[in-house]
PDB file of C-alpha atoms in Angstrom:
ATOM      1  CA  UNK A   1     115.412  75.867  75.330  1.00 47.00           C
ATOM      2  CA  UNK A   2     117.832  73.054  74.019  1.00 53.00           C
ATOM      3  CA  UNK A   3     119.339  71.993  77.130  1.00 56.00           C
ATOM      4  CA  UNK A   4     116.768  71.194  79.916  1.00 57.00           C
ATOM      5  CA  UNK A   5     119.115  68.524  82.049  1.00 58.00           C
ATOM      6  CA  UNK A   6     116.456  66.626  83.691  1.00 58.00           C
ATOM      7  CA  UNK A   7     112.393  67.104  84.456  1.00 58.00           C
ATOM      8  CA  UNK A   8     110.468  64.781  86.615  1.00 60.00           C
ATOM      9  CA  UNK A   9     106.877  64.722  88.114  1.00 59.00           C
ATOM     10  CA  UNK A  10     107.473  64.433  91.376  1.00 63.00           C
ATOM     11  CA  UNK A  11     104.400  63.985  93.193  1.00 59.00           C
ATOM     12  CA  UNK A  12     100.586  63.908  91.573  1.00 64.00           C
ATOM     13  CA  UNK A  13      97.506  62.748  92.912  1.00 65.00           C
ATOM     14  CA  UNK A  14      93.564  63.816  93.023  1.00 66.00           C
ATOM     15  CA  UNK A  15      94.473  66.955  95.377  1.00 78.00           C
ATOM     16  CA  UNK A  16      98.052  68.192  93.853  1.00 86.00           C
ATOM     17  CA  UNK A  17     100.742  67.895  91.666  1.00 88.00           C
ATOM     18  CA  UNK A  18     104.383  68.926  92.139  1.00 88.00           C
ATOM     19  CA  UNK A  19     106.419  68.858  88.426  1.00 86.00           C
ATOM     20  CA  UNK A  20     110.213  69.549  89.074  1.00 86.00           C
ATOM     21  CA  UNK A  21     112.435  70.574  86.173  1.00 85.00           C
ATOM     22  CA  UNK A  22     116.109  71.565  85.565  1.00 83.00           C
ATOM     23  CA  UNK A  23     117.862  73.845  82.806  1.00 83.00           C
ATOM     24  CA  UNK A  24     121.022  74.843  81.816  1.00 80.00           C
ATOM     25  CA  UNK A  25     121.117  77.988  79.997  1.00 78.00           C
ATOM     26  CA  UNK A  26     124.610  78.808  79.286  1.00 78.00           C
ATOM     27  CA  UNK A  27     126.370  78.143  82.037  1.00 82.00           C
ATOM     28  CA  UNK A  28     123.619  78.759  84.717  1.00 85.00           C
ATOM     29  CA  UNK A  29     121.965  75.798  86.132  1.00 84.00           C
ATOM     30  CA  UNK A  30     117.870  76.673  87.077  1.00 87.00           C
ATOM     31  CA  UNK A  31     115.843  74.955  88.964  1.00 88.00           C
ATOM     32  CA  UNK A  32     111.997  75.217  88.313  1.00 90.00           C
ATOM     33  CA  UNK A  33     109.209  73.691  90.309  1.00 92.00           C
ATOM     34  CA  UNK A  34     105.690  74.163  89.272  1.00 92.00           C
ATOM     35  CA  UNK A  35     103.159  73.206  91.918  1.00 92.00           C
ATOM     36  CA  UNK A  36      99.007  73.160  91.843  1.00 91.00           C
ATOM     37  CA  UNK A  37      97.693  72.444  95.506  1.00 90.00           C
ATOM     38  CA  UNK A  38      93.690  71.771  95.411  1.00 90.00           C
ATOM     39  CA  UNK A  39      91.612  74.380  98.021  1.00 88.00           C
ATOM     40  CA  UNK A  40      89.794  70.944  98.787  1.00 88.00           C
ATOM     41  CA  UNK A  41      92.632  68.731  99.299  1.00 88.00           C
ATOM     42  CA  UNK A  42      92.511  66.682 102.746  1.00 87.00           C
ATOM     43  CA  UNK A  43      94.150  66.951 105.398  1.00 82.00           C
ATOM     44  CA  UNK A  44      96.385  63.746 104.516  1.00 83.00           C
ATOM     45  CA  UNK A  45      97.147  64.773 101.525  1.00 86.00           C
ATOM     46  CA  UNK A  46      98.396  68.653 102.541  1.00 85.00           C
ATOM     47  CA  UNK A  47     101.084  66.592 105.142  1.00 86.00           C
ATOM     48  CA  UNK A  48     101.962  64.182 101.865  1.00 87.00           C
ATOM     49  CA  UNK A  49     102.680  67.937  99.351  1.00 89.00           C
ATOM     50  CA  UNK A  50     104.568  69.508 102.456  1.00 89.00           C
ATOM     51  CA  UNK A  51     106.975  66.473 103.000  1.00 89.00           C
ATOM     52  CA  UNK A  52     107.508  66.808  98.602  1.00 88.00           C
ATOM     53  CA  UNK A  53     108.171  70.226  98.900  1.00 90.00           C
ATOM     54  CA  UNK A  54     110.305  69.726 102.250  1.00 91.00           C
ATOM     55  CA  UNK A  55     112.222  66.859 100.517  1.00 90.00           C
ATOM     56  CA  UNK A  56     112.989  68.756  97.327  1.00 89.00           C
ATOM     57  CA  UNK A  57     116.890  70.395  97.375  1.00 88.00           C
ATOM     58  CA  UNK A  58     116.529  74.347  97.160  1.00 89.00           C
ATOM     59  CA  UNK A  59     119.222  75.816  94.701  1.00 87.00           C
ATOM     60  CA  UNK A  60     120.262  79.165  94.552  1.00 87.00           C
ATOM     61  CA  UNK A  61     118.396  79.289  90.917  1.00 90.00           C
ATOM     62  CA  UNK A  62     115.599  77.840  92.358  1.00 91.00           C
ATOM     63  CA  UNK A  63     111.902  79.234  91.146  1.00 90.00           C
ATOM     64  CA  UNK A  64     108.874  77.757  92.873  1.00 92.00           C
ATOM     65  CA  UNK A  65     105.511  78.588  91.125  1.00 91.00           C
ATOM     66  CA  UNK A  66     102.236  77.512  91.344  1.00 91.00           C
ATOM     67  CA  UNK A  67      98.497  77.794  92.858  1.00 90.00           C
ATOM     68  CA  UNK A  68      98.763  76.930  96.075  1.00 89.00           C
ATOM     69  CA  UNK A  69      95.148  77.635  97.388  1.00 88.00           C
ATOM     70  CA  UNK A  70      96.425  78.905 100.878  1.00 87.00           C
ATOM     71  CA  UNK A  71      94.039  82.051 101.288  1.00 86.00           C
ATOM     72  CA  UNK A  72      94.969  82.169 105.278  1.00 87.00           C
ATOM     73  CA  UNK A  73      98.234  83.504 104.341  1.00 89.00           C
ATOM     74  CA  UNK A  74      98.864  87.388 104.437  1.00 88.00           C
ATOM     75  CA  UNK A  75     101.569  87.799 102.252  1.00 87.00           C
ATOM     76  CA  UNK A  76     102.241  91.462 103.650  1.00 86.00           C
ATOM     77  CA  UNK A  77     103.836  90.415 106.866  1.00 89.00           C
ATOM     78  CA  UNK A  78     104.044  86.717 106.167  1.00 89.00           C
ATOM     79  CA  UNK A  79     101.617  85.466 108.875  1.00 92.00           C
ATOM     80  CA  UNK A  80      98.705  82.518 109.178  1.00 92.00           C
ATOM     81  CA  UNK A  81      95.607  81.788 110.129  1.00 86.00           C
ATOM     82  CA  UNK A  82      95.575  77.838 110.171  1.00 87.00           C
ATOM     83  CA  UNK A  83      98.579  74.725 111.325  1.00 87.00           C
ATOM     84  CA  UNK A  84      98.810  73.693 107.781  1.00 85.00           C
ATOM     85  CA  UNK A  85      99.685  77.607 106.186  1.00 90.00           C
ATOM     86  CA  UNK A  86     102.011  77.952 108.843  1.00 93.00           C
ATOM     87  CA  UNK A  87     103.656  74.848 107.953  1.00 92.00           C
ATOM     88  CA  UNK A  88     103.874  76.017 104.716  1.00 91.00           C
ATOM     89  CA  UNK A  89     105.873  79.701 105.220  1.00 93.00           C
ATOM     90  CA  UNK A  90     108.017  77.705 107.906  1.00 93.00           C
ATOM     91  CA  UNK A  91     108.966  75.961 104.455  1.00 92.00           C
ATOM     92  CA  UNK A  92     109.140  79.461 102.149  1.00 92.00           C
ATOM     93  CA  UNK A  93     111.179  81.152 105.267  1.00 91.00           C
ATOM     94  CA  UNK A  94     113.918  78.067 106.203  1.00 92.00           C
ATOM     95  CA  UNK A  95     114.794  77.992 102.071  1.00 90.00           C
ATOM     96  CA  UNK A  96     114.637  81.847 102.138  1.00 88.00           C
ATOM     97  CA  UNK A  97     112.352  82.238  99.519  1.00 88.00           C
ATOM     98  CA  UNK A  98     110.146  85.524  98.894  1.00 85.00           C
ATOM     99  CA  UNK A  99     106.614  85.627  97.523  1.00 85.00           C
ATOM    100  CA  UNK A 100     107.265  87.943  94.389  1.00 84.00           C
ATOM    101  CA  UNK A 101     103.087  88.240  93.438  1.00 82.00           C
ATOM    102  CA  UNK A 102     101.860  91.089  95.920  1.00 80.00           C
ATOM    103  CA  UNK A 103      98.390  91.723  94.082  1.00 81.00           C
ATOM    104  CA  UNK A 104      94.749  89.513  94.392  1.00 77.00           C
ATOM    105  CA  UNK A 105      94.749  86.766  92.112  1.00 78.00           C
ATOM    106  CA  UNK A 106      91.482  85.627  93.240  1.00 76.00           C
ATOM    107  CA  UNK A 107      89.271  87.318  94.834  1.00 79.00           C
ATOM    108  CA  UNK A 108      90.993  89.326  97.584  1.00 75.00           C
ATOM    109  CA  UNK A 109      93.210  86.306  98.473  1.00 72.00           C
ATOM    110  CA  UNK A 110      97.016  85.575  96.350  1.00 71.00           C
ATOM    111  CA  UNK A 111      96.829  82.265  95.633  1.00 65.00           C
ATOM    112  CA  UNK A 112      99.329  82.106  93.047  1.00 64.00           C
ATOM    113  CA  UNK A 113     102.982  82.495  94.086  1.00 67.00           C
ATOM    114  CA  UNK A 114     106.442  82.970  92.421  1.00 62.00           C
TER     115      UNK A 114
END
């Protein structure tokens, strides 16, 4: 790729990390945000990775991709078990984004998401 316009890390500490980049491919502008959220982080820490993600401008070329360790989320009819999941899909549904992974990728759970 010859023209990536800008890539930052936005966010990293001991429980996550949140790496935002930005391409032009022709004439198409893509944003990509690659995101790894620990299954051990702390409960400050998952408010601190939901105000990144909340603070980050969704594009229409927006891809969001990561492991985000939230095994209380079914994916099938986009429902939670726990505050801080449903925090989370409030964030996937008010930026209309769809999870795009709909088999295990650990264990029963999908952990990963696109």
């Amino acid at each position: 790729i010859k023209d990536i316009h800008t890539s930052r890390l936005v966010a990293q500490h001991n429980a996550s990390e949140v790496i935002q980049v930005q391409l032009t491919l022709g004439k198409t502008a893509i944003q990509i945000v690659a995101c790894y959220r620990s299954p051990t982080m702390p409960q400050d820490s998952h408010y601190t990775f939901l105000n990144i993600l909340e603070n980050i401008k969704i594009e229409p070329n927006t891809l969001i991709l990561g492991d985000f360790n939230y095994p209380a989320i079914n994916w099938e009819n986009y429902s939670c078990t726990n505050s801080f999941a449903q925090r989370f899909l409030e964030f996937i549904n008010s930026n209309t984004l769809d999870q795009l992974i709909h088999t295990p990728t650990r264990g029963n759970n999908i952990l990963d998401l696109v």
